[in-house]
Amino acid sequence: MYLSRFLSLHALWVTVSSVMQHYPSVWGHYDVCKTQIYTEEGKVWDYMACQPEARDMIKYVKVALDPPDITCGDPPETFCAMGNPYMCNNECDASTQELAHPPELMFDLEGRHPSTFWQSTTWKDYPKPLHVNITLSWNKTIELTDNIVITFESGRPDQMILEKSLDYGRTWQPYQYYATDCLDAFHMDPKSVRDLSQHTVLEIICTEEYSTGYMTNSKIIHFEIKDRFAFFAGPRLHNMASLYGQLDTTKKLRDFFTITDLRIRLLRPATGEIYVDEQHLARYFYAISDIRVYGRCKCNLHATGCKEENKRLLCECEHNTTGPDCGKCKKNYQGRPWSPGSYLPIPKGTANIC
């Protein structure tokens, strides 16, 4: 009798264990990530995909300029005031702290008066193009969660391209084109994000919204991440479950919001008019006071934390995964192929533990 009872209990345990291997454990943090929220019924557990919190990614960025000697001040030169393009008695001098405009001033704390900014040399070699590439690198895959915002202290460029890389700068693809005249600059009809839809959200557009010259209240350029989220989550982003469902099933959509590097290609400075005033070339240059990039470490839904180690961001991997993006199974946990976690809620979603 005792033997038969033992065998029955053993059979029950084998059955339960088999089920638990294929169904996420809704009570354990190890399998899925959860937090307590307050509802009309009181405090309850809310289960979600494992991902780090969004943060200010500019804190971890490395910047490179091409050409490397494009920053003004060596040798010193004069340039025109930003509010008055015909008042040309300002000076940029790299050897004097108060007059220098190095690249790190694109990322320092704002709110000081006068504002601090990086500045290029003036267009003294006109008609040769004044081209500048500003490359932002993280040495880590990150997922964008908010608009990219670039604040110019000069006029906003007549022509600019924002590009992204998914392979640490080996290859690049355009994110968005900016121009005062899209057809003339890039042979593209002008559009705004409002002209897109769920079906065209991945379309690369040229916009004329952010390319006006010296207007003092028009310094900012956006790359509208949240407006694209809104096609799936609603205008106030209240239905994030719908967005996550799309991200879970559409790799191209996930990749669209994923980067390792950004590149700002400045192709033509603000002129404020059709013709360049060759008698006052000190009017034309680029100056940027602030760049904002918000996102989270991409951990393939296998981590809730991301730490900085040896000046590099690394996911704190869970679910028996490893690698900078939790992109593979640990040794001895490779009984089935690695897979990213799922955004979808239980029971459809799964942590896909190694």
Tab-separated table of C-alpha atoms in Angstrom:
chain	number	residue	atom	x	y	z
A	1	MET	CA	0.000	0.000	0.000
A	2	TYR	CA	2.782	2.367	0.932
A	3	LEU	CA	4.609	1.515	-2.293
A	4	SER	CA	1.543	2.215	-4.440
A	5	ARG	CA	0.947	5.519	-2.627
A	6	PHE	CA	4.590	6.478	-3.149
A	7	LEU	CA	4.391	5.646	-6.856
A	8	SER	CA	1.191	7.700	-7.181
A	9	LEU	CA	2.819	10.725	-5.514
A	10	HIS	CA	5.894	10.288	-7.676
A	11	ALA	CA	3.766	10.186	-10.846
A	12	LEU	CA	1.941	13.351	-9.719
A	13	TRP	CA	5.247	15.154	-9.088
A	14	VAL	CA	6.602	14.173	-12.515
A	15	THR	CA	3.415	15.503	-14.138
A	16	VAL	CA	3.548	18.821	-12.231
A	17	SER	CA	7.262	19.233	-12.943
A	18	SER	CA	6.677	18.639	-16.640
A	19	VAL	CA	3.949	21.279	-16.749
A	20	MET	CA	6.065	23.812	-14.817
A	21	GLN	CA	8.903	23.457	-17.314
A	22	HIS	CA	6.661	24.741	-20.101
A	23	TYR	CA	4.613	27.285	-18.199
A	24	PRO	CA	6.075	30.418	-16.574
A	25	SER	CA	5.990	30.549	-12.813
A	26	VAL	CA	3.682	33.426	-11.947
A	27	TRP	CA	4.874	33.617	-8.355
A	28	GLY	CA	8.643	33.720	-8.879
A	29	HIS	CA	10.787	36.702	-9.914
A	30	TYR	CA	13.221	34.248	-11.486
A	31	ASP	CA	10.890	33.386	-14.358
A	32	VAL	CA	9.129	36.679	-14.985
A	33	CYS	CA	9.558	40.210	-13.728
A	34	LYS	CA	6.889	41.715	-11.541
A	35	THR	CA	6.068	44.790	-9.508
A	36	GLN	CA	3.322	45.700	-7.074
A	37	ILE	CA	0.715	48.186	-8.314
A	38	TYR	CA	-2.361	49.700	-6.675
A	39	THR	CA	-5.771	48.992	-8.186
A	40	GLU	CA	-9.385	49.279	-7.017
A	41	GLU	CA	-8.945	45.808	-5.545
A	42	GLY	CA	-5.878	46.960	-3.618
A	43	LYS	CA	-2.210	46.095	-4.067
A	44	VAL	CA	-1.632	43.364	-6.676
A	45	TRP	CA	1.265	41.929	-8.632
A	46	ASP	CA	1.704	43.218	-12.180
A	47	TYR	CA	3.803	40.934	-14.374
A	48	MET	CA	5.917	42.363	-17.173
A	49	ALA	CA	8.862	41.686	-19.421
A	50	CYS	CA	12.301	41.910	-17.808
A	51	GLN	CA	13.986	45.102	-18.972
A	52	PRO	CA	16.097	47.818	-17.331
A	53	GLU	CA	14.641	51.230	-16.565
A	54	ALA	CA	15.025	53.963	-19.183
A	55	ARG	CA	17.744	56.481	-18.434
A	56	ASP	CA	19.654	59.435	-19.878
A	57	MET	CA	22.011	57.675	-22.280
A	58	ILE	CA	24.122	60.774	-22.930
A	59	LYS	CA	25.870	60.083	-19.595
A	60	TYR	CA	27.562	57.081	-21.207
A	61	VAL	CA	28.247	58.359	-24.717
A	62	LYS	CA	31.545	58.817	-26.523
A	63	VAL	CA	31.647	61.495	-29.209
A	64	ALA	CA	33.846	61.771	-32.309
A	65	LEU	CA	33.987	64.583	-34.865
A	66	ASP	CA	34.895	64.245	-38.533
A	67	PRO	CA	36.902	66.132	-39.615
A	68	PRO	CA	38.598	66.111	-36.193
A	69	ASP	CA	39.841	69.706	-36.523
A	70	ILE	CA	36.409	71.162	-37.322
A	71	THR	CA	35.910	72.745	-33.863
A	72	CYS	CA	36.495	76.502	-33.906
A	73	GLY	CA	39.258	78.250	-31.982
A	74	ASP	CA	42.529	76.866	-33.369
A	75	PRO	CA	43.503	79.298	-34.773
A	76	PRO	CA	41.165	81.855	-33.119
A	77	GLU	CA	38.507	83.332	-35.361
A	78	THR	CA	35.630	85.765	-35.164
A	79	PHE	CA	32.017	84.914	-35.911
A	80	CYS	CA	28.692	86.691	-36.058
A	81	ALA	CA	26.246	86.943	-33.169
A	82	MET	CA	23.516	84.327	-33.290
A	83	GLY	CA	20.689	86.786	-32.760
A	84	ASN	CA	22.158	89.340	-35.176
A	85	PRO	CA	24.013	87.754	-38.115
A	86	TYR	CA	25.574	91.099	-39.064
A	87	MET	CA	27.214	91.728	-35.662
A	88	CYS	CA	30.471	89.880	-36.314
A	89	ASN	CA	32.746	90.660	-33.368
A	90	ASN	CA	32.425	87.452	-31.309
A	91	GLU	CA	35.543	85.342	-30.874
A	92	CYS	CA	36.249	81.622	-30.593
A	93	ASP	CA	39.625	80.818	-29.040
A	94	ALA	CA	40.472	77.263	-27.966
A	95	SER	CA	43.295	78.497	-25.702
A	96	THR	CA	40.956	80.600	-23.539
A	97	GLN	CA	38.370	78.751	-21.456
A	98	GLU	CA	35.751	81.501	-21.645
A	99	LEU	CA	36.034	81.644	-25.445
A	100	ALA	CA	36.431	77.910	-26.213
A	101	HIS	CA	33.624	75.704	-27.551
A	102	PRO	CA	34.852	72.059	-27.349
A	103	PRO	CA	32.633	69.025	-28.155
A	104	GLU	CA	31.959	68.128	-24.489
A	105	LEU	CA	29.855	71.295	-24.187
A	106	MET	CA	27.171	69.517	-26.219
A	107	PHE	CA	26.577	67.304	-23.180
A	108	ASP	CA	27.132	69.476	-20.109
A	109	LEU	CA	24.384	70.660	-17.765
A	110	GLU	CA	22.121	73.267	-19.325
A	111	GLY	CA	20.448	76.224	-17.645
A	112	ARG	CA	23.535	78.403	-17.257
A	113	HIS	CA	23.745	81.900	-18.679
A	114	PRO	CA	25.275	82.406	-21.070
A	115	SER	CA	24.626	78.911	-22.423
A	116	THR	CA	27.556	76.664	-23.274
A	117	PHE	CA	27.895	74.990	-26.650
A	118	TRP	CA	30.153	73.273	-29.155
A	119	GLN	CA	30.860	75.298	-32.283
A	120	SER	CA	32.394	74.524	-35.648
A	121	THR	CA	34.678	76.720	-37.697
A	122	THR	CA	32.903	79.222	-39.913
A	123	TRP	CA	32.238	78.655	-43.612
A	124	LYS	CA	35.429	80.467	-44.549
A	125	ASP	CA	36.198	77.993	-47.374
A	126	TYR	CA	32.935	78.607	-49.251
A	127	PRO	CA	31.927	77.373	-51.850
A	128	LYS	CA	33.536	74.154	-50.559
A	129	PRO	CA	30.811	72.414	-48.483
A	130	LEU	CA	30.954	72.772	-44.705
A	131	HIS	CA	30.381	69.136	-43.742
A	132	VAL	CA	30.604	67.793	-40.179
A	133	ASN	CA	29.889	64.287	-38.863
A	134	ILE	CA	29.143	63.996	-35.131
A	135	THR	CA	29.191	60.328	-34.086
A	136	LEU	CA	27.725	59.241	-30.752
A	137	SER	CA	28.794	55.759	-29.636
A	138	TRP	CA	27.762	53.636	-26.658
A	139	ASN	CA	29.613	50.359	-27.283
A	140	LYS	CA	26.297	48.792	-26.278
A	141	THR	CA	22.993	48.048	-27.948
A	142	ILE	CA	20.307	50.370	-26.598
A	143	GLU	CA	16.578	50.758	-27.191
A	144	LEU	CA	15.240	54.285	-27.597
A	145	THR	CA	12.314	55.239	-25.357
A	146	ASP	CA	11.894	58.978	-26.026
A	147	ASN	CA	12.491	61.573	-28.719
A	148	ILE	CA	16.045	62.389	-29.760
A	149	VAL	CA	16.395	66.145	-29.215
A	150	ILE	CA	19.203	68.329	-30.596
A	151	THR	CA	19.384	71.992	-29.543
A	152	PHE	CA	21.277	74.370	-31.828
A	153	GLU	CA	22.716	77.688	-30.736
A	154	SER	CA	23.376	78.597	-34.336
A	155	GLY	CA	20.534	78.535	-36.800
A	156	ARG	CA	19.235	75.043	-37.472
A	157	PRO	CA	20.998	73.530	-40.503
A	158	ASP	CA	19.604	73.982	-43.990
A	159	GLN	CA	20.491	70.329	-44.609
A	160	MET	CA	21.108	67.519	-42.137
A	161	ILE	CA	20.782	63.724	-41.903
A	162	LEU	CA	20.342	61.732	-38.708
A	163	GLU	CA	21.728	58.205	-39.130
A	164	LYS	CA	21.846	55.071	-36.971
A	165	SER	CA	24.022	52.013	-36.731
A	166	LEU	CA	23.129	48.599	-35.343
A	167	ASP	CA	26.636	47.151	-35.672
A	168	TYR	CA	28.866	49.586	-33.769
A	169	GLY	CA	29.447	51.938	-36.678
A	170	ARG	CA	30.427	49.409	-39.337
A	171	THR	CA	27.351	50.225	-41.429
A	172	TRP	CA	24.901	53.125	-41.308
A	173	GLN	CA	21.332	53.730	-42.377
A	174	PRO	CA	19.315	56.961	-42.398
A	175	TYR	CA	16.853	57.692	-39.612
A	176	GLN	CA	15.535	60.999	-40.943
A	177	TYR	CA	16.413	63.768	-43.405
A	178	TYR	CA	16.077	67.470	-42.535
A	179	ALA	CA	16.094	70.328	-45.039
A	180	THR	CA	14.646	73.722	-45.853
A	181	ASP	CA	13.814	72.214	-49.264
A	182	CYS	CA	13.601	68.396	-49.213
A	183	LEU	CA	13.049	68.058	-52.952
A	184	ASP	CA	16.091	70.160	-53.802
A	185	ALA	CA	18.379	68.708	-51.119
A	186	PHE	CA	17.493	65.008	-51.137
A	187	HIS	CA	15.034	64.507	-54.031
A	188	MET	CA	12.325	63.601	-51.511
A	189	ASP	CA	8.863	65.018	-50.978
A	190	PRO	CA	8.568	66.690	-47.567
A	191	LYS	CA	6.628	64.801	-44.903
A	192	SER	CA	6.049	64.858	-41.178
A	193	VAL	CA	5.509	61.983	-38.766
A	194	ARG	CA	1.812	62.951	-38.747
A	195	ASP	CA	1.647	61.778	-42.371
A	196	LEU	CA	2.625	58.244	-41.363
A	197	SER	CA	0.507	55.362	-40.069
A	198	GLN	CA	0.931	51.949	-38.461
A	199	HIS	CA	1.662	50.514	-41.897
A	200	THR	CA	4.248	53.173	-42.850
A	201	VAL	CA	5.808	53.826	-39.438
A	202	LEU	CA	9.194	52.517	-40.631
A	203	GLU	CA	9.308	54.877	-43.618
A	204	ILE	CA	12.357	57.144	-43.743
A	205	ILE	CA	11.126	60.681	-44.369
A	206	CYS	CA	12.505	64.124	-45.093
A	207	THR	CA	10.987	66.893	-43.000
A	208	GLU	CA	11.096	70.671	-43.409
A	209	GLU	CA	9.655	71.334	-39.941
A	210	TYR	CA	12.993	71.859	-38.219
A	211	SER	CA	15.079	73.748	-40.737
A	212	THR	CA	14.254	77.439	-40.324
A	213	GLY	CA	17.198	79.805	-40.027
A	214	TYR	CA	18.011	82.231	-37.225
A	215	MET	CA	14.668	82.421	-35.398
A	216	THR	CA	15.605	82.563	-31.707
A	217	ASN	CA	12.587	80.484	-30.655
A	218	SER	CA	13.374	77.743	-33.177
A	219	LYS	CA	16.535	76.036	-32.008
A	220	ILE	CA	15.388	72.442	-31.531
A	221	ILE	CA	15.388	69.452	-33.879
A	222	HIS	CA	13.431	66.306	-32.966
A	223	PHE	CA	13.467	62.714	-34.066
A	224	GLU	CA	9.990	61.722	-32.947
A	225	ILE	CA	10.136	58.352	-31.184
A	226	LYS	CA	6.985	58.872	-29.109
A	227	ASP	CA	4.884	59.896	-32.103
A	228	ARG	CA	5.752	56.564	-33.688
A	229	PHE	CA	4.924	54.718	-30.466
A	230	ALA	CA	1.538	56.476	-30.516
A	231	PHE	CA	0.458	54.687	-33.698
A	232	PHE	CA	0.204	51.541	-31.566
A	233	ALA	CA	-0.206	52.809	-27.991
A	234	GLY	CA	-2.573	55.731	-28.601
A	235	PRO	CA	-1.864	59.485	-28.534
A	236	ARG	CA	-1.191	59.498	-24.783
A	237	LEU	CA	0.658	56.155	-24.833
A	238	HIS	CA	-1.900	54.606	-22.484
A	239	ASN	CA	-2.086	51.309	-24.371
A	240	MET	CA	1.520	50.190	-24.101
A	241	ALA	CA	0.398	46.536	-24.188
A	242	SER	CA	-0.577	47.042	-27.831
A	243	LEU	CA	2.848	48.528	-28.619
A	244	TYR	CA	4.647	45.704	-26.804
A	245	GLY	CA	2.562	43.171	-28.697
A	246	GLN	CA	3.766	44.670	-31.986
A	247	LEU	CA	7.374	44.794	-30.787
A	248	ASP	CA	7.119	41.156	-29.727
A	249	THR	CA	6.028	39.934	-33.135
A	250	THR	CA	7.721	42.366	-35.554
A	251	LYS	CA	11.535	42.262	-35.565
A	252	LYS	CA	11.820	45.164	-38.038
A	253	LEU	CA	9.855	47.353	-35.621
A	254	ARG	CA	12.097	46.363	-32.700
A	255	ASP	CA	15.196	47.044	-34.767
A	256	PHE	CA	13.876	50.457	-35.808
A	257	PHE	CA	14.069	51.684	-32.208
A	258	THR	CA	17.380	49.915	-31.522
A	259	ILE	CA	20.836	51.476	-31.996
A	260	THR	CA	24.471	51.111	-31.042
A	261	ASP	CA	25.523	54.469	-32.512
A	262	LEU	CA	23.994	57.674	-33.850
A	263	ARG	CA	25.509	59.989	-36.424
A	264	ILE	CA	24.509	63.602	-37.039
A	265	ARG	CA	25.571	64.620	-40.536
A	266	LEU	CA	25.602	68.411	-40.863
A	267	LEU	CA	25.647	69.168	-44.593
A	268	ARG	CA	24.796	72.860	-44.935
A	269	PRO	CA	24.640	75.530	-42.216
A	270	ALA	CA	21.691	77.859	-41.757
A	271	THR	CA	21.762	80.638	-44.315
A	272	GLY	CA	18.309	82.120	-43.695
A	273	GLU	CA	18.018	82.854	-47.398
A	274	ILE	CA	18.509	81.352	-50.840
A	275	TYR	CA	21.917	82.871	-51.524
A	276	VAL	CA	25.062	82.742	-49.406
A	277	ASP	CA	26.444	86.184	-48.462
A	278	GLU	CA	30.049	85.709	-49.572
A	279	GLN	CA	31.053	89.004	-47.965
A	280	HIS	CA	30.071	87.805	-44.492
A	281	LEU	CA	31.006	84.113	-44.325
A	282	ALA	CA	31.499	84.391	-40.546
A	283	ARG	CA	27.686	84.254	-40.365
A	284	TYR	CA	27.666	80.563	-41.248
A	285	PHE	CA	28.661	77.789	-38.821
A	286	TYR	CA	27.156	75.062	-36.622
A	287	ALA	CA	26.722	75.322	-32.864
A	288	ILE	CA	25.022	72.738	-30.609
A	289	SER	CA	24.300	73.318	-26.926
A	290	ASP	CA	22.486	70.103	-26.011
A	291	ILE	CA	21.784	66.560	-27.255
A	292	ARG	CA	19.282	64.325	-25.464
A	293	VAL	CA	19.002	60.583	-25.995
A	294	TYR	CA	16.840	58.541	-23.622
A	295	GLY	CA	16.708	54.770	-23.757
A	296	ARG	CA	17.444	51.529	-21.985
A	297	CYS	CA	20.069	48.852	-22.341
A	298	LYS	CA	18.916	46.164	-24.741
A	299	CYS	CA	19.010	42.929	-22.753
A	300	ASN	CA	16.624	40.843	-24.881
A	301	LEU	CA	14.110	40.856	-21.980
A	302	HIS	CA	16.507	38.824	-19.836
A	303	ALA	CA	17.565	41.503	-17.309
A	304	THR	CA	16.104	44.192	-15.084
A	305	GLY	CA	19.432	45.910	-14.431
A	306	CYS	CA	22.248	47.414	-16.487
A	307	LYS	CA	25.525	48.429	-14.854
A	308	GLU	CA	28.559	50.410	-15.929
A	309	GLU	CA	31.753	48.395	-15.772
A	310	ASN	CA	35.120	49.589	-17.087
A	311	LYS	CA	33.316	52.513	-18.750
A	312	ARG	CA	30.992	50.109	-20.561
A	313	LEU	CA	27.324	49.314	-20.026
A	314	LEU	CA	26.541	45.644	-19.361
A	315	CYS	CA	23.225	43.904	-18.773
A	316	GLU	CA	22.875	42.096	-15.426
A	317	CYS	CA	21.578	38.965	-17.082
A	318	GLU	CA	19.007	36.616	-15.583
A	319	HIS	CA	17.331	33.425	-16.868
A	320	ASN	CA	20.722	31.642	-17.212
A	321	THR	CA	21.751	33.973	-20.043
A	322	THR	CA	25.011	35.806	-20.534
A	323	GLY	CA	26.753	38.298	-22.838
A	324	PRO	CA	26.619	42.127	-23.061
A	325	ASP	CA	23.009	41.912	-24.341
A	326	CYS	CA	22.125	38.585	-22.622
A	327	GLY	CA	22.270	37.188	-26.124
A	328	LYS	CA	23.244	33.596	-25.400
A	329	CYS	CA	22.792	30.834	-22.850
A	330	LYS	CA	25.356	30.198	-20.154
A	331	LYS	CA	27.556	27.154	-20.455
A	332	ASN	CA	25.715	24.022	-19.287
A	333	TYR	CA	22.331	25.718	-19.914
A	334	GLN	CA	22.125	25.069	-23.643
A	335	GLY	CA	19.589	22.257	-23.747
A	336	ARG	CA	17.477	24.255	-26.198
A	337	PRO	CA	18.280	27.187	-28.535
A	338	TRP	CA	18.566	30.628	-26.940
A	339	SER	CA	15.566	32.913	-27.492
A	340	PRO	CA	14.717	36.445	-26.317
A	341	GLY	CA	12.045	36.880	-23.701
A	342	SER	CA	8.542	37.912	-24.650
A	343	TYR	CA	6.704	41.183	-24.053
A	344	LEU	CA	3.383	39.371	-24.136
A	345	PRO	CA	1.662	38.812	-20.772
A	346	ILE	CA	1.248	35.431	-19.131
A	347	PRO	CA	0.256	32.871	-20.328
A	348	LYS	CA	1.185	33.819	-23.922
A	349	GLY	CA	4.449	35.438	-22.940
A	350	THR	CA	7.429	33.599	-21.510
A	351	ALA	CA	10.822	34.441	-20.121
A	352	ASN	CA	12.347	31.751	-22.385
A	353	ILE	CA	14.750	30.631	-19.679
A	354	CYS	CA	17.873	28.808	-20.818
